[in-house]
PDB file of N, CA and C in Angstrom:
ATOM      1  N   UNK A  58      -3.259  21.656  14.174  1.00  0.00           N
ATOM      2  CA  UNK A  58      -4.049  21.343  13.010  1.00  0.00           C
ATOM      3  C   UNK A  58      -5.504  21.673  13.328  1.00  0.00           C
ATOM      4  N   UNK A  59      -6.363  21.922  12.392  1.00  0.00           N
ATOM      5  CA  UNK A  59      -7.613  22.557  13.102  1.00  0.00           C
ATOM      6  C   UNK A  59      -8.378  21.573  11.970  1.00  0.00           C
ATOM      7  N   UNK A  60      -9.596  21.777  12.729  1.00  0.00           N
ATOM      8  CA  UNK A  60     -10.543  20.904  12.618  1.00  0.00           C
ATOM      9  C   UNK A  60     -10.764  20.576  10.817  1.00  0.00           C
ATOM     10  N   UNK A  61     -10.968  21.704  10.378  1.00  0.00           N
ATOM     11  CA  UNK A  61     -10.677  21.602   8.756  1.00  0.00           C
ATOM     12  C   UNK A  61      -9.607  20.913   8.130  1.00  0.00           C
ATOM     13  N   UNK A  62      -8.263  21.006   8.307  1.00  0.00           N
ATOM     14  CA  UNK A  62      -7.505  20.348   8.469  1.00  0.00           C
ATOM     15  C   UNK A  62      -7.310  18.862   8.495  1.00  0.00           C
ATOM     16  N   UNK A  63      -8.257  18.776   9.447  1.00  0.00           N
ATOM     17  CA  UNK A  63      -8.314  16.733   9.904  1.00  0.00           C
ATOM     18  C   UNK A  63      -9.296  16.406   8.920  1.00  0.00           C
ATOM     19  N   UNK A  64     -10.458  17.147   8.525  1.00  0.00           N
ATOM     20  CA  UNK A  64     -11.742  16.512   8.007  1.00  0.00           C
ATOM     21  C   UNK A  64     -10.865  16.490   6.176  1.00  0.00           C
ATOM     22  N   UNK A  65     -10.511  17.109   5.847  1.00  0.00           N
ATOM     23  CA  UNK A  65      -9.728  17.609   4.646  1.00  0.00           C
ATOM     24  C   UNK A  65      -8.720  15.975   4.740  1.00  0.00           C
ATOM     25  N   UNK A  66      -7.670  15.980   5.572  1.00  0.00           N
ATOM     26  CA  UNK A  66      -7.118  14.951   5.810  1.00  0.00           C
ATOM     27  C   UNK A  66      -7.436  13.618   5.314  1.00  0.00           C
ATOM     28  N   UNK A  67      -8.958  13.548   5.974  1.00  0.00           N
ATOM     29  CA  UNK A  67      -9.945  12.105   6.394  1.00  0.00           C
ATOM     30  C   UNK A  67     -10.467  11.795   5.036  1.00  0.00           C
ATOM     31  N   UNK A  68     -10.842  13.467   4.087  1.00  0.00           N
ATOM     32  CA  UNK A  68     -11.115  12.937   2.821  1.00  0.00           C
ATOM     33  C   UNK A  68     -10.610  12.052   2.309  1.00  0.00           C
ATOM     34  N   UNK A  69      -8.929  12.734   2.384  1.00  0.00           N
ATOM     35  CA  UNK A  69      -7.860  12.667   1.137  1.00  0.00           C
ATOM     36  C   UNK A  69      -7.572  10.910   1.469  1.00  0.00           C
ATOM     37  N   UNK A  70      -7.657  10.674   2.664  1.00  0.00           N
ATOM     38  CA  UNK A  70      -7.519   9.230   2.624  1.00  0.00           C
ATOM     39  C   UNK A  70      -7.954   8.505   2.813  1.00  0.00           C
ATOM     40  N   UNK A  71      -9.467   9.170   2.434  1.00  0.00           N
ATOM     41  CA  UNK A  71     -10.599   7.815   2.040  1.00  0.00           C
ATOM     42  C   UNK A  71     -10.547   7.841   0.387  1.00  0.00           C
ATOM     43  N   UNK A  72     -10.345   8.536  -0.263  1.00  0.00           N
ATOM     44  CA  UNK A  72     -10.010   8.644  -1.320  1.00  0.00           C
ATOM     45  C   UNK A  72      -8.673   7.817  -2.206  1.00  0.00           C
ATOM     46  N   UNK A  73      -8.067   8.005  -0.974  1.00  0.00           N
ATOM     47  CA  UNK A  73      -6.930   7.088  -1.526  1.00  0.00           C
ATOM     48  C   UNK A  73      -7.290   5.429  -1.658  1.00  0.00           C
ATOM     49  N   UNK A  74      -8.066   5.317  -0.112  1.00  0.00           N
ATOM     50  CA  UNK A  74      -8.752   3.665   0.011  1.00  0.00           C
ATOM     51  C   UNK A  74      -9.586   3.477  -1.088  1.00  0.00           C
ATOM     52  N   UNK A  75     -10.539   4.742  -1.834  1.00  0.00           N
ATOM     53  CA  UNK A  75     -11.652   4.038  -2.490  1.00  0.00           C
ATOM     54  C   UNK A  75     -10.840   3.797  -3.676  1.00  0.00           C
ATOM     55  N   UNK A  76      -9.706   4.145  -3.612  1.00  0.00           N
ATOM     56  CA  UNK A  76      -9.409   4.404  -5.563  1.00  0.00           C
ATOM     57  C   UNK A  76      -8.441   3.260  -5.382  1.00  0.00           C
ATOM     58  N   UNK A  77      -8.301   2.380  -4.249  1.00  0.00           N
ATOM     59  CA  UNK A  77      -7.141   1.310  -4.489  1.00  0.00           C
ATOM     60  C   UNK A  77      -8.253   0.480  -4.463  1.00  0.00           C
ATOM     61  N   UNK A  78      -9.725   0.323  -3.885  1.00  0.00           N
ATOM     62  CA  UNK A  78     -10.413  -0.823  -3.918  1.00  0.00           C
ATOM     63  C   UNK A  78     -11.189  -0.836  -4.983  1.00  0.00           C
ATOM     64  N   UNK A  79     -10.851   0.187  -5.806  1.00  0.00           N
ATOM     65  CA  UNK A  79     -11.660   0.282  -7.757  1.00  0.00           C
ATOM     66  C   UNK A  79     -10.905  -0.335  -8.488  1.00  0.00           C
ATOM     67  N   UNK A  80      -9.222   0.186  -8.311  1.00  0.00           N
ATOM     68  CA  UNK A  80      -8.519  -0.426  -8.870  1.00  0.00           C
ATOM     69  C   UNK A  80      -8.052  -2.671  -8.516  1.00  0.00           C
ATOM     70  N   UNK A  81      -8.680  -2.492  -7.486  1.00  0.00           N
ATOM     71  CA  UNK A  81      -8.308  -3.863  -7.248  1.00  0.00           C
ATOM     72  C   UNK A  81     -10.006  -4.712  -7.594  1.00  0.00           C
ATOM     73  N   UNK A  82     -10.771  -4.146  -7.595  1.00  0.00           N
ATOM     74  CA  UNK A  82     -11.819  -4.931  -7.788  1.00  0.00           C
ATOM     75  C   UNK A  82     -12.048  -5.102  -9.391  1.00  0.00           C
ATOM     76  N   UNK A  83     -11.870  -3.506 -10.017  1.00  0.00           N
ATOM     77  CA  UNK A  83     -11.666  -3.432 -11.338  1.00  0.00           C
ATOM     78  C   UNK A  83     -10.698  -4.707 -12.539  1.00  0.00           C
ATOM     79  N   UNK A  84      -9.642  -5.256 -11.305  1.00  0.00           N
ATOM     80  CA  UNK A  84      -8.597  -5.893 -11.997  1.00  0.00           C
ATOM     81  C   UNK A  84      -9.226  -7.568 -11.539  1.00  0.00           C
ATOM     82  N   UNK A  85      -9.831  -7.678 -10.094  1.00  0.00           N
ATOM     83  CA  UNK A  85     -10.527  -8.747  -9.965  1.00  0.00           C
ATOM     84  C   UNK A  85     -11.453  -9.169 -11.297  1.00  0.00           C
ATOM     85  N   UNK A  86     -12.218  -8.289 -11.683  1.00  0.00           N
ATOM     86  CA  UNK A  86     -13.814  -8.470 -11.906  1.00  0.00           C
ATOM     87  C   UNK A  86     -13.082  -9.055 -13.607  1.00  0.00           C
ATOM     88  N   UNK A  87     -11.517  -8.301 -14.072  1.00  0.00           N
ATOM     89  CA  UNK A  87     -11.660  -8.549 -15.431  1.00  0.00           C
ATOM     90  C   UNK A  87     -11.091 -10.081 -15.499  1.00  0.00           C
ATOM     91  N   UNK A  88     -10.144 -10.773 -14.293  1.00  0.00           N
ATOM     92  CA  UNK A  88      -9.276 -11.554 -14.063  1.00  0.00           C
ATOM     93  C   UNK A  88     -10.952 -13.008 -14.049  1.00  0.00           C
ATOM     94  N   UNK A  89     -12.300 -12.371 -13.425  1.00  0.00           N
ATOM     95  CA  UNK A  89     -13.349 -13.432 -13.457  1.00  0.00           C
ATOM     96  C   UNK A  89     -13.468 -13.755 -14.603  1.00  0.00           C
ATOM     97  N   UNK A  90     -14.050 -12.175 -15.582  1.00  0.00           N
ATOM     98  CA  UNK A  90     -14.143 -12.385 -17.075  1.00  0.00           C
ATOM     99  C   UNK A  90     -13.456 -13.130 -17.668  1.00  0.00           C
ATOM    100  N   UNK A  91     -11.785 -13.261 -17.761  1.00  0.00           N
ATOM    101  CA  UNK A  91     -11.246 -14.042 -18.395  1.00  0.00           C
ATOM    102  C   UNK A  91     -11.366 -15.690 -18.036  1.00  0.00           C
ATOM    103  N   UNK A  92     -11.454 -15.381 -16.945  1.00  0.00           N
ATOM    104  CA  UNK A  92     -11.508 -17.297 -16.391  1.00  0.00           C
ATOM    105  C   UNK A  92     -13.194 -17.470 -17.317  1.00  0.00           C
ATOM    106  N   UNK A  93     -14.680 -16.580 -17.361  1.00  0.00           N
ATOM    107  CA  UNK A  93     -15.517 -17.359 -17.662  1.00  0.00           C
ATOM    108  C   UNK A  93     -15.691 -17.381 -19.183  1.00  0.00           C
ATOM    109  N   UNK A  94     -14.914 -16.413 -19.971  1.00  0.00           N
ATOM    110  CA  UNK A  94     -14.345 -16.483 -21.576  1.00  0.00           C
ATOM    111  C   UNK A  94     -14.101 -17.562 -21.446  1.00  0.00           C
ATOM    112  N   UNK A  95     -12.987 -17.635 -20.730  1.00  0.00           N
ATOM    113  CA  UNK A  95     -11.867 -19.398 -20.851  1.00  0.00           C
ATOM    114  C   UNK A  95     -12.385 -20.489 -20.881  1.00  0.00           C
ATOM    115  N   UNK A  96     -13.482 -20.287 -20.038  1.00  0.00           N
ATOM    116  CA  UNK A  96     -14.381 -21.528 -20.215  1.00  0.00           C
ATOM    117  C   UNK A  96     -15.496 -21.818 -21.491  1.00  0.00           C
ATOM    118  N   UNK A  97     -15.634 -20.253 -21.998  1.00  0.00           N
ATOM    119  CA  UNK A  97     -16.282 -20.611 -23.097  1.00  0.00           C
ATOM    120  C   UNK A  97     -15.778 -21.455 -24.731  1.00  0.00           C
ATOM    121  N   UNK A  98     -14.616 -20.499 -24.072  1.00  0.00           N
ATOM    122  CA  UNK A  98     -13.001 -21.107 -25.654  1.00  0.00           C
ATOM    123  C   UNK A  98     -12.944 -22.275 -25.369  1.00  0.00           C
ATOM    124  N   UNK A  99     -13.251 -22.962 -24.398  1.00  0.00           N
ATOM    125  CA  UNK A  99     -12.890 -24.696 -23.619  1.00  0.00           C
ATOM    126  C   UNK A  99     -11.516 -24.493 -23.510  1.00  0.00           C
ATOM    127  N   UNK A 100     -11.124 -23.457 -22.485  1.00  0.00           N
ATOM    128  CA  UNK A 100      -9.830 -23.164 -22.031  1.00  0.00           C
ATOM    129  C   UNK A 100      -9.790 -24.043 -20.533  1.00  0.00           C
ATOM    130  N   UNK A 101      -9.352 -24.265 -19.857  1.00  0.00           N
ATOM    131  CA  UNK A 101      -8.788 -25.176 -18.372  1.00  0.00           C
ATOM    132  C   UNK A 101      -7.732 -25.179 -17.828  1.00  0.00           C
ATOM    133  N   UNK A 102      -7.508 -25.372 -16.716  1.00  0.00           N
ATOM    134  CA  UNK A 102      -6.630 -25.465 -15.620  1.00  0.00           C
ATOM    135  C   UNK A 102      -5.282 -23.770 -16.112  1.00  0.00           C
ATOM    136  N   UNK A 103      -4.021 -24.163 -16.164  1.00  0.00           N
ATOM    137  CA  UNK A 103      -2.445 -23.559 -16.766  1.00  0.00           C
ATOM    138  C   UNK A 103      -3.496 -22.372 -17.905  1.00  0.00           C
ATOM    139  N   UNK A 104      -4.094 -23.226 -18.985  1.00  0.00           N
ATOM    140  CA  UNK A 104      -4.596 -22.063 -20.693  1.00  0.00           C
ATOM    141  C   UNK A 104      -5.316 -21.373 -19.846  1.00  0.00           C
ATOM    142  N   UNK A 105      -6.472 -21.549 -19.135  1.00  0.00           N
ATOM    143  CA  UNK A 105      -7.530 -20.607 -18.496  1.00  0.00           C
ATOM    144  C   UNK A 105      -6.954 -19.074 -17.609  1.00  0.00           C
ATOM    145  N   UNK A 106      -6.028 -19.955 -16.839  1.00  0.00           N
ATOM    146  CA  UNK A 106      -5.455 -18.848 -15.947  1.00  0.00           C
ATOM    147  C   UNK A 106      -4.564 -17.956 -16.679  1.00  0.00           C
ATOM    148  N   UNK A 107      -3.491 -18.541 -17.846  1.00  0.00           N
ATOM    149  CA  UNK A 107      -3.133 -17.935 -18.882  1.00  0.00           C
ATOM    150  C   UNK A 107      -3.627 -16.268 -19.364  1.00  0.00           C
ATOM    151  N   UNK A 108      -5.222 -17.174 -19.877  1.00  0.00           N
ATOM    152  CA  UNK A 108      -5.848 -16.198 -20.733  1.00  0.00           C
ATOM    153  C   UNK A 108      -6.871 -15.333 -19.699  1.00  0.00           C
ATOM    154  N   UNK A 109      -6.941 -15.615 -18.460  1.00  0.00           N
ATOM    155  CA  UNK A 109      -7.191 -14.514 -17.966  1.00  0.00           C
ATOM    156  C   UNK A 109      -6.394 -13.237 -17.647  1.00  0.00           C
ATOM    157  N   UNK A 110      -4.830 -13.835 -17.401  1.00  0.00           N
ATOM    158  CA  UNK A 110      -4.131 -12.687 -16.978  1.00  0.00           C
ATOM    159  C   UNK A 110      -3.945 -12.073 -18.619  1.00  0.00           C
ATOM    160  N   UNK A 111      -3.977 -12.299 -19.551  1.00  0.00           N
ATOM    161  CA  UNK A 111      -4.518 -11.620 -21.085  1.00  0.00           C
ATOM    162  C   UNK A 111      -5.344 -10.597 -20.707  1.00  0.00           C
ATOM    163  N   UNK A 112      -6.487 -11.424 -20.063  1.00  0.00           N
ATOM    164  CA  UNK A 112      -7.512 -10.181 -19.971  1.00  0.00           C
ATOM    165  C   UNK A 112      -7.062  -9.459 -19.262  1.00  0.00           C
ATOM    166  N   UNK A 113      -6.703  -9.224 -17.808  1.00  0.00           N
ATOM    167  CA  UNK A 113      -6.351  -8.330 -17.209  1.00  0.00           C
ATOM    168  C   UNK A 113      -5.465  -7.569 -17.952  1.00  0.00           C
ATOM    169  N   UNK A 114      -4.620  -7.559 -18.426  1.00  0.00           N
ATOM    170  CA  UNK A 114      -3.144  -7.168 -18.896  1.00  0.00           C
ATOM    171  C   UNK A 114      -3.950  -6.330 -19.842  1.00  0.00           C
ATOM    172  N   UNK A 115      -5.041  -6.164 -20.695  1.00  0.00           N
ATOM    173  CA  UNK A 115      -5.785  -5.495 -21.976  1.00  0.00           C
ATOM    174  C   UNK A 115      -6.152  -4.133 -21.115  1.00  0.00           C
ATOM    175  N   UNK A 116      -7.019  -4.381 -19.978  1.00  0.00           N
ATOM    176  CA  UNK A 116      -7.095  -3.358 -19.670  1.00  0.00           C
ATOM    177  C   UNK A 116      -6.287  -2.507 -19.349  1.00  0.00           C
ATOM    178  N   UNK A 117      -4.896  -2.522 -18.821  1.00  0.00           N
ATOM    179  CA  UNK A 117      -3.910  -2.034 -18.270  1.00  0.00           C
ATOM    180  C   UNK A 117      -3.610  -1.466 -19.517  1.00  0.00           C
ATOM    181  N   UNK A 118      -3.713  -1.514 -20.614  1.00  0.00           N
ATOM    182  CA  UNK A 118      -3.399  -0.770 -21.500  1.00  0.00           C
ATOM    183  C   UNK A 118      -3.964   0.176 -22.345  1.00  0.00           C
ATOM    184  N   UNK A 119      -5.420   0.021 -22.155  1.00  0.00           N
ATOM    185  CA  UNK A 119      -5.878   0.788 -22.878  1.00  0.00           C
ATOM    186  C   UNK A 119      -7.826   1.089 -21.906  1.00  0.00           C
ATOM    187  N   UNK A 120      -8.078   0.189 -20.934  1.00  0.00           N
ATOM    188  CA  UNK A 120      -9.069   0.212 -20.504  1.00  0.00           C
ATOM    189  C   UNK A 120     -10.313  -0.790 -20.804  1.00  0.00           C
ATOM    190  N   UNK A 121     -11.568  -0.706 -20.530  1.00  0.00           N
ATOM    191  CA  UNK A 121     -12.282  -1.243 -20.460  1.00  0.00           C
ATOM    192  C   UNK A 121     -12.820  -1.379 -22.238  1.00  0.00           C
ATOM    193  N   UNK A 122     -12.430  -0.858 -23.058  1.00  0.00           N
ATOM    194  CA  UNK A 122     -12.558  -0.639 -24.342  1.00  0.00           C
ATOM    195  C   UNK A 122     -12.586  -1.949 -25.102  1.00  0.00           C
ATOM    196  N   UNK A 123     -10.416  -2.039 -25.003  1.00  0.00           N
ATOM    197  CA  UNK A 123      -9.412  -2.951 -25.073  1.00  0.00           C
ATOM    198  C   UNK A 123     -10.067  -4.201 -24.368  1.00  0.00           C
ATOM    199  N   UNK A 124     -10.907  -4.593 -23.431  1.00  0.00           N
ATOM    200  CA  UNK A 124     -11.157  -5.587 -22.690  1.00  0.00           C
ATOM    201  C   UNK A 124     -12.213  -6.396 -23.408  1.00  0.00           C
ATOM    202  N   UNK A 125     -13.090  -5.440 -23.916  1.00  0.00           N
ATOM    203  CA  UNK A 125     -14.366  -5.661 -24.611  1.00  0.00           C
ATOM    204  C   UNK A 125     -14.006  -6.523 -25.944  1.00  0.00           C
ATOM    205  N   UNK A 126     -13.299  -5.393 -26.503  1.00  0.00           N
ATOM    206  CA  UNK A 126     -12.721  -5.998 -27.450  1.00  0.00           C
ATOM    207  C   UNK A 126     -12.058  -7.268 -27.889  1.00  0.00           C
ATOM    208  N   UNK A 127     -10.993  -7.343 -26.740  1.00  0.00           N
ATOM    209  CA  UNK A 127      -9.955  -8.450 -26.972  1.00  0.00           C
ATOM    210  C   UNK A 127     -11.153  -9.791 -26.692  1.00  0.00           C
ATOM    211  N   UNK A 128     -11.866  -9.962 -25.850  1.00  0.00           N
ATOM    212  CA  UNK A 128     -12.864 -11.208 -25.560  1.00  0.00           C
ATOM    213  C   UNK A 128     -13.831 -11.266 -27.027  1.00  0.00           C
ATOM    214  N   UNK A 129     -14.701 -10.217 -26.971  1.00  0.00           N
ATOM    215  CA  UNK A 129     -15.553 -10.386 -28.457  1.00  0.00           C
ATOM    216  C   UNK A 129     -14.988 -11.182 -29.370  1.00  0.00           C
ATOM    217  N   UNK A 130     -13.358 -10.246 -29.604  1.00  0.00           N
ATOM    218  CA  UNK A 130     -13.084 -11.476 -30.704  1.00  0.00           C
ATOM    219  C   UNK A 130     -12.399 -12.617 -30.832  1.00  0.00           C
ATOM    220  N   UNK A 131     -12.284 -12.900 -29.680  1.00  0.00           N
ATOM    221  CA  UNK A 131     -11.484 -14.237 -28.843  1.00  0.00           C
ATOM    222  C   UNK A 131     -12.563 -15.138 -29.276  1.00  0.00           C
ATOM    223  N   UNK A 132     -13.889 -14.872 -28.967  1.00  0.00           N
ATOM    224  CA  UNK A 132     -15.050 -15.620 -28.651  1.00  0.00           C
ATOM    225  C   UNK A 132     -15.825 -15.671 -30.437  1.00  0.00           C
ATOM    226  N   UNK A 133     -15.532 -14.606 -31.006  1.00  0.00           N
ATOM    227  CA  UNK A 133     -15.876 -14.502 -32.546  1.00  0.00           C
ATOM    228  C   UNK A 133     -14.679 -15.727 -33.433  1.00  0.00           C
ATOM    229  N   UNK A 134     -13.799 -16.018 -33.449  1.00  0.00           N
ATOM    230  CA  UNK A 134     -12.810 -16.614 -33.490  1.00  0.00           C
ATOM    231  C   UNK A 134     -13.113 -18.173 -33.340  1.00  0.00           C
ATOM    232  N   UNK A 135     -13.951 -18.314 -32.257  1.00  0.00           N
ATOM    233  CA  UNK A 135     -14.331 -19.724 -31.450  1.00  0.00           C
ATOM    234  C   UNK A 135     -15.732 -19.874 -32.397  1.00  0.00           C
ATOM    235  N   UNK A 136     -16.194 -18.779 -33.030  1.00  0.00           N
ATOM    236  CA  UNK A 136     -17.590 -18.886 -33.070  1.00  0.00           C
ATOM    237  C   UNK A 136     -18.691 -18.759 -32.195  1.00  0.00           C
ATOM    238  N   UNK A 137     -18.133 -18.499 -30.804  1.00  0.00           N
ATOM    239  CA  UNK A 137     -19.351 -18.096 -29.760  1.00  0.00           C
ATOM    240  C   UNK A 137     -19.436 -16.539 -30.101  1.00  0.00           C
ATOM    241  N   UNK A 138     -20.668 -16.190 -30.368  1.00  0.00           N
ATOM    242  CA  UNK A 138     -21.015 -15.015 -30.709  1.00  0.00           C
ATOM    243  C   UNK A 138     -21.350 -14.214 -29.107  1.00  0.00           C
ATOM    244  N   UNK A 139     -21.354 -13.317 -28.889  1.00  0.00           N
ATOM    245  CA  UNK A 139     -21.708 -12.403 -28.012  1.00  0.00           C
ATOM    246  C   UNK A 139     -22.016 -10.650 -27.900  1.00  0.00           C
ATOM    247  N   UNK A 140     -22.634 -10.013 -27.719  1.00  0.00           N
ATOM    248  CA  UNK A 140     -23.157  -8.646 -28.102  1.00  0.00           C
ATOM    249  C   UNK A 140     -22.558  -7.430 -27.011  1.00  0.00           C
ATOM    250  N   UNK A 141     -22.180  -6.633 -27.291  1.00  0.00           N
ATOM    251  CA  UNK A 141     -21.954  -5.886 -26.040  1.00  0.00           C
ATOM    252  C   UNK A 141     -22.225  -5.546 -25.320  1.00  0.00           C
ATOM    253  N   UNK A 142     -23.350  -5.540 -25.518  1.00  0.00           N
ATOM    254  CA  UNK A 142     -24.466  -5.160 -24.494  1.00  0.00           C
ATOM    255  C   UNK A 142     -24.850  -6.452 -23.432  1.00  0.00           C
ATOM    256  N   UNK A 143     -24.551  -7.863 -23.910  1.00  0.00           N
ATOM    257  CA  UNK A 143     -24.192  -9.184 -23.129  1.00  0.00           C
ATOM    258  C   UNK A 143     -23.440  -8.883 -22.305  1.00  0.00           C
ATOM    259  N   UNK A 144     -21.943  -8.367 -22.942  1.00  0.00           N
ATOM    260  CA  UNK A 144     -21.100  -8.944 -22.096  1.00  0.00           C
ATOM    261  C   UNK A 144     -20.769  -7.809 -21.200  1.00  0.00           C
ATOM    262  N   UNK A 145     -21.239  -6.556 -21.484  1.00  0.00           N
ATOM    263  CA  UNK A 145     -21.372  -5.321 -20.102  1.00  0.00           C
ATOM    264  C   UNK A 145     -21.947  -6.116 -19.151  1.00  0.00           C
ATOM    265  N   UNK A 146     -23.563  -6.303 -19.168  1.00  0.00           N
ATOM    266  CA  UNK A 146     -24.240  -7.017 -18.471  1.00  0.00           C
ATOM    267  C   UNK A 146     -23.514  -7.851 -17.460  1.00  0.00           C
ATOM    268  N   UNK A 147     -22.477  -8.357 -18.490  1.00  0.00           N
ATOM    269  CA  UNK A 147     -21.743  -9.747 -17.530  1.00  0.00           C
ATOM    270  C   UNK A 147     -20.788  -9.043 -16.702  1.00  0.00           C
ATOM    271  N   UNK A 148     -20.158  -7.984 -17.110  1.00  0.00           N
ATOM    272  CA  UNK A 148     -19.260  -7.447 -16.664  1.00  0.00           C
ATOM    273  C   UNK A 148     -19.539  -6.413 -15.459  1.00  0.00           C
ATOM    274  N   UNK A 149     -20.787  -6.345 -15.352  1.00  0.00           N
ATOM    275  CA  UNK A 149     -21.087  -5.471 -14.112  1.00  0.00           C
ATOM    276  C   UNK A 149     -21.737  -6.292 -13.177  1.00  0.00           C
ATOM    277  N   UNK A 150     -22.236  -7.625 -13.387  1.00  0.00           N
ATOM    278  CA  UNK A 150     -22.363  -8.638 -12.328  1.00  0.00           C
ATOM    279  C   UNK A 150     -21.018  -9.303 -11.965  1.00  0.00           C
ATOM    280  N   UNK A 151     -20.221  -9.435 -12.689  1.00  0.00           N
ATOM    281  CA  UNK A 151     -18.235  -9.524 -11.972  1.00  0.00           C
ATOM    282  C   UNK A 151     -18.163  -8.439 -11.543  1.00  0.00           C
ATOM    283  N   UNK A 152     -18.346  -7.280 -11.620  1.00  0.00           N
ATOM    284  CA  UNK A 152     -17.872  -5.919 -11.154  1.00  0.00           C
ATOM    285  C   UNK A 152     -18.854  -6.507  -9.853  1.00  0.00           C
ATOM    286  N   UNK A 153     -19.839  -6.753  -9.287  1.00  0.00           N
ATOM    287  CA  UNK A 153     -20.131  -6.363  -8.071  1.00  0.00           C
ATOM    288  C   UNK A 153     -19.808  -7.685  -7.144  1.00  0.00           C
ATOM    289  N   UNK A 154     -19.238  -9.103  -7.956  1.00  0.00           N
ATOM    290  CA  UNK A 154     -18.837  -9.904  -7.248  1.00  0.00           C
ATOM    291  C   UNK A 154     -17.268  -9.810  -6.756  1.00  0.00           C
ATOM    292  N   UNK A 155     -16.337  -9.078  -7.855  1.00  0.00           N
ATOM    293  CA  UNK A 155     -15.246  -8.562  -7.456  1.00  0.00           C
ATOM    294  C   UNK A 155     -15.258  -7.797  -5.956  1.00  0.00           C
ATOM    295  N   UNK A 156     -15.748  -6.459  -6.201  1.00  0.00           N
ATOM    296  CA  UNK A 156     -16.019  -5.608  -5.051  1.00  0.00           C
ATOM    297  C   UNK A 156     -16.182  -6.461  -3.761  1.00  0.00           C
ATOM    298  N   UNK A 157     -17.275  -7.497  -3.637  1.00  0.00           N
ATOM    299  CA  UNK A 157     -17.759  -8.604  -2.326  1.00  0.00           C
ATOM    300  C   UNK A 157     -16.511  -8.904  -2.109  1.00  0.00           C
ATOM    301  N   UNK A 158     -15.334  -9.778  -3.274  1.00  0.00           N
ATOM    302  CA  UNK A 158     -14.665 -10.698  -2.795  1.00  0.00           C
ATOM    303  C   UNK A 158     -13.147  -9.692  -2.300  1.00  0.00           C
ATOM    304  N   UNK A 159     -13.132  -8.429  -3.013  1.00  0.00           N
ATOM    305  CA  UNK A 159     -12.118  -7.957  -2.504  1.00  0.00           C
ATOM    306  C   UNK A 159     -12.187  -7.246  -1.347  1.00  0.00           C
ATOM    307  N   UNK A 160     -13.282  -6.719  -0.456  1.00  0.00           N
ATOM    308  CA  UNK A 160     -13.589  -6.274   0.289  1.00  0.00           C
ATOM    309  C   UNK A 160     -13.985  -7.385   1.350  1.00  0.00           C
ATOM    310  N   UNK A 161     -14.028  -8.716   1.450  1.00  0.00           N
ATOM    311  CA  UNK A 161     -13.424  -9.678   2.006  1.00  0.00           C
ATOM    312  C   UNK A 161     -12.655 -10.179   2.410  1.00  0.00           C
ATOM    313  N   UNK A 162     -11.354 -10.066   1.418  1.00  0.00           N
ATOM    314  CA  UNK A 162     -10.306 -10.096   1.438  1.00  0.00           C
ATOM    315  C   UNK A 162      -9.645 -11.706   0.965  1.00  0.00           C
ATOM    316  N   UNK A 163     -10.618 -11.804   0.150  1.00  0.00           N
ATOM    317  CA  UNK A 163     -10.407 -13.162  -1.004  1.00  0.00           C
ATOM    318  C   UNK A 163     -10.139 -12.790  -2.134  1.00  0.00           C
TER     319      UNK A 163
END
């Protein structure tokens, strides 16, 4: 195998690591979102954990779109209003606490 070869190699499977720790932080960060929705709906304990795996499960189907969505009007519903531009905000401070905790290994 020659040197190109190995470095080519070393890419392909750091690539593989970064795209399983997007996908796992990605699924962390939406699994936070739903627990801190849950708390806004005055969801708790069994309903909270419930309606987070909701959230997760939205994205799996359609993406970060579907995620936005399904909470806005979870929370429109409750009457807690929220803007998208809020809840990105929120969603990229879970996005970088996800990343910490999965790269921890919590």
């Amino acid at each position: 195998m020659t040197t190109f070869d190995k470095r080519e190699e070393g890419f392909e499977k750091q690539f593989a690591v970064d795209e399983e720790l997007k996908f796992k932080a990605q699924a962390r960060r939406n699994r936070l979102l739903g627990l801190w929705v849950a708390g806004k709906l005055g969801l708790t304990g069994d309903a909270a954990t419930a309606y987070a795996k909701e959230v997760v499960a939205a994205d799996f189907e359609a993406g970060d779109r579907d995620v936005v969505h399904k909470v806005t009007k979870d929370l429109a519903a409750k009457g807690e209003a929220i803007t998208e531009s809020e809840l990105g905000t929120k969603m990229i401070e879970l996005m970088a606490q996800a990343i910490a905790q999965v790269k921890a290994g919590t």
